[in-house]
Short mmCIF file of C-alpha atoms in Angstrom, two decimals:
data_model
loop_
_atom_site.label_atom_id
_atom_site.label_comp_id
_atom_site.label_asym_id
_atom_site.label_seq_id
_atom_site.Cartn_x
_atom_site.Cartn_y
_atom_site.Cartn_z
CA MET A 1 -5.61 23.73 -12.83
CA ALA A 2 -3.25 21.73 -11.03
CA ILE A 3 -0.38 23.77 -9.34
CA ILE A 4 2.79 21.84 -8.45
CA LYS A 5 6.58 22.79 -7.79
CA PRO A 6 9.84 20.63 -7.46
CA PHE A 7 11.62 20.51 -3.45
CA LYS A 8 14.74 19.39 -2.36
CA GLY A 9 13.99 16.02 -1.64
CA ILE A 10 15.32 14.25 2.06
CA ARG A 11 16.82 11.27 0.36
CA PRO A 12 19.06 7.89 1.55
CA PRO A 13 22.76 7.98 0.12
CA LYS A 14 22.22 5.50 -3.26
CA GLU A 15 24.54 2.87 -0.94
CA LEU A 16 21.64 2.84 1.95
CA VAL A 17 18.73 3.06 0.41
CA GLU A 18 17.47 -0.69 1.14
CA GLN A 19 18.48 -0.43 4.30
CA VAL A 20 16.31 3.10 5.19
CA GLU A 21 13.05 2.16 2.91
CA SER A 22 10.27 0.59 4.11
CA ARG A 23 6.33 -0.11 3.90
CA PRO A 24 4.46 2.35 4.65
CA TYR A 25 2.75 2.79 8.04
CA ASP A 26 -0.34 2.06 7.67
CA VAL A 27 -0.37 -1.77 5.95
CA LEU A 28 1.23 -3.64 8.76
CA ASP A 29 1.09 -3.43 12.66
CA SER A 30 3.40 -2.14 15.63
CA GLU A 31 4.41 -5.99 16.25
CA GLU A 32 5.12 -6.64 12.31
CA ALA A 33 7.40 -3.29 12.16
CA ARG A 34 8.93 -4.96 15.18
CA ALA A 35 9.92 -7.98 13.06
CA GLU A 36 10.86 -6.08 9.94
CA ALA A 37 13.10 -4.01 11.26
CA GLY A 38 14.63 -6.40 13.68
CA ASP A 39 18.10 -4.95 15.05
CA ASN A 40 18.65 -2.46 11.56
CA GLU A 41 18.80 0.77 13.31
CA LYS A 42 18.60 2.29 9.86
CA SER A 43 14.78 1.03 9.36
CA LEU A 44 12.82 4.04 8.10
CA TYR A 45 10.37 2.43 10.60
CA HIS A 46 11.81 4.16 13.83
CA ILE A 47 10.52 6.89 12.46
CA ILE A 48 6.85 6.44 10.97
CA LYS A 49 6.42 3.32 13.54
CA PRO A 50 8.59 4.27 16.23
CA GLU A 51 6.16 2.61 18.87
CA ILE A 52 8.89 -0.13 18.16
CA ASP A 53 11.43 1.28 20.26
CA PHE A 54 9.48 1.02 22.65
CA PRO A 55 8.33 -1.98 25.28
CA VAL A 56 6.51 -3.89 23.48
CA GLY A 57 2.39 -2.85 24.03
CA THR A 58 3.33 0.51 23.76
CA SER A 59 0.46 2.55 21.95
CA GLU A 60 1.01 4.17 18.14
CA TYR A 61 -0.48 7.14 20.07
CA ASP A 62 1.69 7.39 23.25
CA PRO A 63 2.83 11.20 22.95
CA ARG A 64 6.02 10.00 23.38
CA VAL A 65 5.94 7.84 20.55
CA TYR A 66 5.36 10.84 17.68
CA GLU A 67 8.82 12.50 20.14
CA LYS A 68 10.71 9.76 18.99
CA ALA A 69 9.39 9.82 15.44
CA ALA A 70 10.91 13.46 15.49
CA GLU A 71 14.47 12.48 17.36
CA ASN A 72 14.44 9.44 15.24
CA PHE A 73 14.11 12.09 12.46
CA GLN A 74 17.06 14.12 13.57
CA LYS A 75 19.03 11.10 13.98
CA PHE A 76 18.82 9.97 10.57
CA GLN A 77 19.95 13.62 9.52
CA ASP A 78 22.74 13.62 11.84
CA LYS A 79 24.58 10.11 10.67
CA GLY A 80 23.62 11.00 7.12
CA TRP A 81 21.46 8.39 6.24
CA LEU A 82 18.91 11.23 4.77
CA VAL A 83 20.57 14.04 3.22
CA GLN A 84 18.60 16.85 1.94
CA ASP A 85 19.84 17.50 -1.87
CA ALA A 86 20.69 20.51 -2.74
CA ASP A 87 18.63 21.61 -5.32
CA ASP A 88 15.33 21.39 -6.08
CA HIS A 89 14.41 18.40 -7.71
CA TYR A 90 11.01 16.13 -9.47
CA TYR A 91 11.48 12.49 -8.99
CA ILE A 92 10.20 9.02 -11.04
CA TYR A 93 9.29 6.58 -9.03
CA ALA A 94 8.62 3.30 -10.86
CA GLN A 95 7.53 0.05 -9.51
CA THR A 96 6.78 -3.34 -11.42
CA MET A 97 5.21 -5.76 -10.55
CA ASN A 98 4.08 -8.95 -12.50
CA GLY A 99 6.20 -7.65 -14.82
CA LYS A 100 4.01 -4.68 -15.68
CA THR A 101 5.62 -1.05 -14.62
CA GLN A 102 3.94 2.04 -13.74
CA TYR A 103 6.02 5.28 -13.36
CA GLY A 104 4.97 7.93 -11.12
CA LEU A 105 5.99 11.71 -10.31
CA VAL A 106 6.97 12.67 -7.30
CA VAL A 107 5.68 16.74 -6.87
CA GLY A 108 4.86 18.87 -4.35
CA ALA A 109 0.98 19.21 -4.14
CA TYR A 110 -0.30 22.37 -3.78
CA VAL A 111 -2.45 22.80 -0.77
CA ASP A 112 -4.84 24.86 -1.52
CA ASP A 113 -5.82 22.49 -4.69
CA TYR A 114 -6.89 20.29 -1.88
CA MET A 115 -8.95 23.08 -0.15
CA LYS A 116 -10.62 23.66 -2.94
CA GLY A 117 -11.55 20.01 -4.05
CA ASN A 118 -8.86 20.49 -7.31
CA ILE A 119 -7.12 17.38 -5.86
CA LYS A 120 -10.34 15.27 -5.62
CA LYS A 121 -11.09 12.86 -3.59
CA HIS A 122 -13.03 9.46 -3.41
CA GLU A 123 -13.24 7.53 0.20
CA LEU A 124 -14.67 9.76 4.00
CA THR A 125 -11.78 10.18 6.05
CA ARG A 126 -11.80 9.52 10.10
CA ARG A 127 -10.66 12.32 11.88
CA ASP A 128 -9.13 10.34 14.70
CA LYS A 129 -6.81 8.79 11.72
CA GLU A 130 -6.14 12.71 10.25
CA GLU A 131 -5.66 13.82 13.19
CA ASP A 132 -2.80 10.49 14.07
CA ARG A 133 -0.72 11.31 10.41
CA MET A 134 -1.30 15.51 11.38
CA LYS A 135 0.33 15.28 14.66
CA HIS A 136 3.63 12.79 12.46
CA VAL A 137 4.05 16.18 10.32
CA ARG A 138 3.50 18.55 12.86
CA VAL A 139 5.80 17.10 15.09
CA ASN A 140 8.82 16.21 12.30
CA ASN A 141 7.74 19.51 10.06
CA ALA A 142 7.29 16.75 7.30
CA ASN A 143 5.84 14.84 4.79
CA ILE A 144 7.83 11.07 5.26
CA GLU A 145 5.71 9.88 3.22
CA PRO A 146 4.40 10.62 0.53
CA VAL A 147 0.40 9.68 -0.77
CA PHE A 148 -0.60 8.40 -3.98
CA PHE A 149 -2.29 10.61 -6.73
CA ALA A 150 -3.68 9.44 -10.15
CA TYR A 151 -3.52 12.31 -13.06
CA PRO A 152 -4.69 12.00 -17.01
CA ASP A 153 -2.94 10.18 -19.25
CA ASN A 154 -0.42 12.37 -20.70
CA ALA A 155 1.59 11.84 -23.67
CA VAL A 156 3.99 15.04 -23.38
CA LEU A 157 4.96 13.29 -19.51
CA ASN A 158 5.04 9.91 -20.33
CA GLU A 159 7.99 10.46 -23.64
CA LEU A 160 9.65 12.85 -21.03
CA ILE A 161 9.15 9.82 -17.88
CA MET A 162 10.23 7.19 -20.82
CA ARG A 163 12.95 8.62 -21.46
CA TYR A 164 14.63 8.89 -17.81
CA ALA A 165 14.04 5.86 -18.02
CA ALA A 166 16.25 4.88 -20.51
CA THR A 167 18.74 5.99 -17.72
CA GLU A 168 20.53 4.39 -14.95
CA PRO A 169 18.29 4.77 -11.97
CA GLU A 170 19.80 5.78 -8.60
CA TYR A 171 17.62 3.55 -7.38
CA ASP A 172 17.52 0.39 -8.40
CA PHE A 173 16.05 -2.50 -5.85
CA VAL A 174 13.64 -5.48 -5.66
CA ALA A 175 11.71 -5.51 -2.23
CA PRO A 176 12.16 -8.55 -0.42
CA ILE A 177 8.70 -8.67 1.33
CA ASP A 178 6.46 -8.92 -2.09
CA GLY A 179 9.33 -9.63 -4.86
CA PHE A 180 8.54 -5.90 -6.37
CA ARG A 181 10.89 -3.91 -8.17
CA HIS A 182 10.90 0.03 -7.47
CA GLN A 183 14.10 2.33 -9.31
CA PHE A 184 14.23 5.83 -8.88
CA TRP A 185 15.24 8.86 -10.76
CA VAL A 186 16.74 12.68 -9.78
CA ILE A 187 15.03 15.52 -12.23
CA SER A 188 17.73 18.44 -12.48
CA ASP A 189 17.37 19.46 -16.13
CA ALA A 190 15.44 22.73 -15.59
CA LYS A 191 13.77 22.83 -19.38
CA ASP A 192 12.70 19.20 -17.89
CA MET A 193 11.36 20.44 -14.68
CA GLN A 194 9.68 24.05 -16.71
CA THR A 195 7.97 21.11 -18.70
CA ILE A 196 6.58 18.86 -15.62
CA THR A 197 5.14 21.60 -13.84
CA GLU A 198 3.30 22.91 -17.78
CA GLN A 199 1.57 20.12 -18.38
CA PHE A 200 -0.33 19.65 -14.54
CA ALA A 201 -1.28 23.44 -14.79
CA ASN A 202 -3.07 21.85 -18.15
CA MET A 203 -4.78 19.24 -15.94
CA PRO A 204 -8.22 20.76 -14.33
CA SER A 205 -8.00 18.20 -11.27
CA LEU A 206 -5.16 16.02 -9.88
CA TYR A 207 -7.07 12.90 -8.10
CA ILE A 208 -5.92 10.87 -4.58
CA ALA A 209 -5.68 6.77 -5.28
CA ASP A 210 -4.62 5.85 -2.18
CA GLY A 211 -3.74 7.63 1.36
CA HIS A 212 -6.87 9.62 1.64
CA HIS A 213 -5.82 10.11 5.57
CA ARG A 214 -2.54 11.24 4.20
CA SER A 215 -3.32 13.91 2.49
CA ALA A 216 -5.61 15.03 4.55
CA ALA A 217 -3.65 15.57 7.09
CA ALA A 218 -0.71 17.35 5.46
CA ALA A 219 -3.23 20.17 3.49
CA LEU A 220 -4.57 20.20 6.90
CA VAL A 221 -1.26 20.89 8.32
CA GLY A 222 -0.42 23.14 5.42
CA ALA A 223 -3.33 25.04 6.09
CA GLU A 224 -2.68 25.40 9.89
CA LYS A 225 1.06 27.01 8.85
CA GLN A 226 -0.71 29.47 6.82
CA LYS A 227 -2.77 30.80 9.45
CA GLN A 228 0.12 30.78 12.14
CA ASN A 229 2.52 32.63 9.93
CA PRO A 230 2.03 36.16 10.08
CA ASN A 231 3.94 36.90 7.40
CA HIS A 232 2.79 34.27 5.00
CA ASN A 233 3.32 34.84 1.55
CA GLY A 234 2.36 31.86 -0.16
CA THR A 235 5.52 30.40 -1.33
CA GLU A 236 6.98 28.96 1.81
CA GLU A 237 7.73 25.11 1.38
CA TYR A 238 4.32 24.48 4.14
CA ASN A 239 2.48 25.33 1.11
CA TYR A 240 3.03 22.21 -0.63
CA PHE A 241 2.50 18.53 0.13
CA MET A 242 4.29 15.18 -1.07
CA ALA A 243 2.40 12.91 -3.45
CA VAL A 244 3.63 10.32 -6.45
CA CYS A 245 1.80 11.11 -9.29
CA PHE A 246 1.09 8.33 -11.81
CA GLN A 247 -1.22 7.61 -15.35
CA ALA A 248 -4.35 6.98 -14.61
CA SER A 249 -4.59 3.73 -16.88
CA GLN A 250 -0.94 2.52 -15.57
CA LEU A 251 -2.47 1.55 -12.52
CA THR A 252 -3.37 -1.68 -11.33
CA ILE A 253 -6.66 -1.72 -8.44
CA LEU A 254 -7.49 -5.32 -7.55
CA ASP A 255 -10.63 -6.86 -5.97
CA TYR A 256 -11.67 -6.34 -2.76
CA ASN A 257 -13.56 -9.25 -1.13
CA ARG A 258 -16.45 -9.68 1.75
CA VAL A 259 -16.77 -12.74 3.93
CA VAL A 260 -19.26 -12.98 6.37
CA LYS A 261 -20.33 -14.60 9.84
CA ASP A 262 -23.72 -15.98 9.11
CA LEU A 263 -26.40 -16.14 7.39
CA ASN A 264 -28.85 -14.08 9.12
CA GLY A 265 -30.21 -17.05 10.91
CA MET A 266 -31.15 -18.58 7.37
CA SER A 267 -30.48 -21.81 6.07
CA SER A 268 -27.60 -22.45 2.69
CA GLU A 269 -30.88 -22.83 0.37
CA GLU A 270 -32.89 -20.36 1.59
CA PHE A 271 -29.83 -17.94 1.36
CA LEU A 272 -29.21 -19.23 -1.93
CA ALA A 273 -33.93 -18.54 -2.93
CA ALA A 274 -32.98 -15.30 -1.29
CA LEU A 275 -30.15 -14.63 -3.55
CA GLN A 276 -32.11 -15.40 -7.02
CA VAL A 277 -34.81 -12.35 -6.75
CA ASN A 278 -32.14 -10.08 -7.80
CA PHE A 279 -29.19 -12.24 -9.72
CA GLU A 280 -29.13 -15.37 -11.86
CA VAL A 281 -27.11 -18.19 -9.77
CA GLU A 282 -25.22 -20.35 -11.38
CA ASP A 283 -22.89 -23.83 -9.70
CA LYS A 284 -20.07 -23.60 -10.81
CA GLY A 285 -18.60 -26.52 -9.11
CA THR A 286 -15.84 -27.22 -6.25
CA GLY A 287 -12.87 -24.70 -7.66
CA ILE A 288 -12.65 -21.12 -7.07
CA TYR A 289 -14.27 -19.47 -9.47
CA LYS A 290 -12.80 -15.76 -10.30
CA PRO A 291 -16.31 -13.39 -11.15
CA GLN A 292 -15.24 -12.34 -15.04
CA GLN A 293 -16.92 -9.33 -15.70
CA LEU A 294 -18.99 -6.39 -13.97
CA HIS A 295 -21.63 -6.88 -12.07
CA GLU A 296 -20.96 -10.93 -12.07
CA PHE A 297 -19.80 -12.18 -9.08
CA SER A 298 -18.74 -15.25 -6.84
CA LEU A 299 -19.98 -16.49 -3.63
CA TYR A 300 -17.92 -19.00 -2.44
CA LEU A 301 -20.64 -21.23 0.24
CA ASP A 302 -19.89 -24.66 1.82
CA GLU A 303 -17.71 -25.82 -0.55
CA HIS A 304 -19.11 -24.61 -3.66
CA TRP A 305 -18.60 -21.43 -6.13
CA TYR A 306 -21.76 -19.91 -7.51
CA SER A 307 -21.80 -17.23 -10.26
CA LEU A 308 -24.11 -14.21 -8.81
CA LYS A 309 -25.01 -12.50 -12.46
CA ALA A 310 -26.86 -9.12 -10.93
CA LYS A 311 -30.07 -9.00 -13.41
CA GLU A 312 -31.37 -5.78 -15.68
CA GLY A 313 -32.76 -3.36 -13.21
CA THR A 314 -30.83 -3.38 -10.27
CA TYR A 315 -28.64 -1.19 -10.80
CA ASP A 316 -28.58 2.38 -12.74
CA ASN A 317 -26.44 2.95 -15.50
CA THR A 318 -26.23 6.15 -15.50
CA ASP A 319 -25.62 6.68 -11.81
CA PRO A 320 -21.79 6.44 -10.85
CA ILE A 321 -22.31 5.11 -7.40
CA GLY A 322 -25.06 2.75 -8.70
CA VAL A 323 -23.71 1.24 -10.98
CA LEU A 324 -20.43 0.11 -8.95
CA ASP A 325 -20.68 -3.71 -7.83
CA VAL A 326 -19.35 -2.62 -4.28
CA ASP A 327 -22.52 -0.68 -4.44
CA ILE A 328 -24.74 -3.36 -5.83
CA SER A 329 -23.58 -5.91 -3.24
CA SER A 330 -23.84 -4.19 -0.19
CA ARG A 331 -27.85 -3.18 -1.56
CA LEU A 332 -28.78 -6.00 -2.73
CA ILE A 333 -26.71 -8.84 -0.54
CA LEU A 334 -24.56 -7.73 2.69
CA ASP A 335 -28.04 -5.40 3.68
CA GLU A 336 -31.53 -6.60 1.88
CA ILE A 337 -31.01 -9.82 2.00
CA LEU A 338 -28.10 -10.04 5.16
CA ASN A 339 -28.53 -7.28 7.84
CA ILE A 340 -25.43 -5.94 7.65
CA GLY A 341 -26.27 -1.62 6.62
CA ASP A 342 -22.80 -0.60 8.28
CA LEU A 343 -19.84 -1.90 6.66
CA ARG A 344 -17.47 0.66 8.81
CA SER A 345 -18.70 -1.13 11.97
CA SER A 346 -20.28 -4.40 12.00
CA GLN A 347 -18.44 -7.23 13.34
CA ARG A 348 -20.15 -9.52 11.29
CA ILE A 349 -18.49 -9.04 8.27
CA ASP A 350 -14.69 -8.75 7.21
CA PHE A 351 -12.51 -7.87 3.53
CA VAL A 352 -9.94 -9.77 2.41
CA GLY A 353 -8.61 -6.88 -0.27
CA GLY A 354 -5.06 -7.01 -2.84
CA LEU A 355 -3.08 -10.04 -3.50
CA ARG A 356 -4.51 -12.55 -1.00
CA GLY A 357 -6.53 -13.57 -3.77
CA LEU A 358 -9.54 -16.21 -3.83
CA LYS A 359 -7.61 -19.01 -1.66
CA GLU A 360 -7.66 -16.78 0.83
CA LEU A 361 -11.56 -16.39 0.70
CA LYS A 362 -11.67 -20.10 0.95
CA ARG A 363 -9.95 -20.30 4.16
CA ARG A 364 -11.27 -18.63 5.97
CA VAL A 365 -14.94 -20.25 5.22
CA ASP A 366 -13.28 -23.54 5.10
CA SER A 367 -11.94 -22.71 8.78
CA GLY A 368 -15.33 -22.41 10.43
CA GLU A 369 -14.18 -18.74 10.93
CA MET A 370 -16.74 -17.22 8.41
CA ARG A 371 -19.63 -18.63 6.97
CA ALA A 372 -19.18 -17.84 2.94
CA ALA A 373 -17.53 -15.07 0.75
CA LEU A 374 -17.85 -13.14 -2.22
CA ALA A 375 -16.09 -11.97 -4.55
CA LEU A 376 -15.92 -8.83 -6.88
CA TYR A 377 -14.76 -7.78 -10.01
CA PRO A 378 -12.32 -4.89 -9.30
CA VAL A 379 -13.45 -1.09 -9.62
CA SER A 380 -11.81 0.36 -12.82
CA MET A 381 -10.05 3.48 -12.24
CA GLN A 382 -11.82 5.68 -15.01
CA GLN A 383 -14.81 4.59 -12.52
CA ILE A 384 -12.81 5.69 -9.18
CA MET A 385 -12.18 9.48 -11.67
CA ASP A 386 -16.24 10.03 -12.88
CA ILE A 387 -17.25 9.30 -9.32
CA ALA A 388 -14.62 12.00 -7.63
CA ASP A 389 -15.73 14.01 -10.69
CA SER A 390 -19.56 13.72 -9.55
CA GLY A 391 -18.35 14.99 -5.93
CA LYS A 392 -19.65 11.76 -4.93
CA ILE A 393 -17.93 8.88 -2.16
CA MET A 394 -17.62 5.79 -3.06
CA PRO A 395 -18.35 3.04 -0.64
CA PRO A 396 -16.10 1.46 1.73
CA LYS A 397 -13.69 -1.09 1.33
CA ALA A 398 -14.39 -0.17 -2.58
CA THR A 399 -10.36 -0.05 -3.70
CA TRP A 400 -7.47 -2.11 -3.31
CA PHE A 401 -4.18 -0.89 -5.16
CA GLU A 402 -0.97 -2.38 -5.85
CA PRO A 403 1.62 -2.29 -5.24
CA LYS A 404 1.90 -0.27 -2.76
CA LEU A 405 3.98 2.90 -2.28
CA ARG A 406 6.94 2.02 -0.32
CA SER A 407 8.51 4.40 1.99
CA GLY A 408 11.94 6.30 2.66
CA LEU A 409 12.75 7.19 -0.91
CA VAL A 410 11.98 10.93 -0.55
CA ILE A 411 11.21 12.94 2.23
CA HIS A 412 9.59 16.56 2.05
CA LYS A 413 10.61 19.41 4.22
CA LEU A 414 7.99 22.04 5.05
CA SER A 415 10.47 24.76 5.83
#
């Protein structure tokens, strides 16, 4: 069962939300955050990227930067830019991209569910990144930014959400950076909150879609606080961390593509010949060609696009990892032919995800920066859930969720 609870969210007043809200901390660098915040002292970047309050070049890991985050978080509350709700609530957060809307329930997720594996992950996390986020949670005593979960489709919850979606939202704005619409409702009805809690209690698992490091950090800090409190009884707010939970079928996963700097000493002809061992290779000409189905890849090389279809027997349909296109391409192209074994550390490869599209692949190859590009068919949410259920881990750089959650719509305090 998935244990969740409502919480007293800390939120901007309606008239300030567009000044406070921001992109997540990990999708932009310090200079981009500095530029986006500009002279807006209410921007959440002063809390989630507080190095912007220091001279250019100050490390985001400087101890003073974490202290500044806490100082600014308190300042936002003191000035009324962030105000805590008087009562516990669940919240609904909707995002609309390209005419499609997905609806998430904002909840307090249970720390012990993460520690026991009831909240399932599909990616490895790095300890240094976990520790960075743990410091941020500790110093603020709050989950400033939510994590992004998926749950199996649920008709009862869908009906409840649609009922609220037909009413006027608390927040409703279009983010200038990407043009996506964001809406937010507060659920205060006790019966509706009970329904949400009960429906989640019937779910065996929740799934991390995006935000593995934030999830780990939030849960680990909660577990720390449990051990540090001699009077711990399990009802404390630190036993929960903030998550936005979406129905799995609503989520959009975009392709996450690869560009390589060299062909491992081969000519283009030798490389194409090597590909024909495991793939049906077809020249598609000079027009951009996007993979049309699973196990088909697009290769951009020497101003031409090629279709690469993996031959029967090169993957195992019974293996949740081996059947993935990210695994097929890693094994049979990047490793076997190009000798790029470790995608996390190799300097010969880079990744292009999300909304940048195949034009960006073409640009990087045509510029001479890269030698070739490989486009993949997107992973499905069902594949991700199957892998998480199997206890296995996806290859690196396999998923790109869009749209990203905006930060600053609601914050969860740990006490």
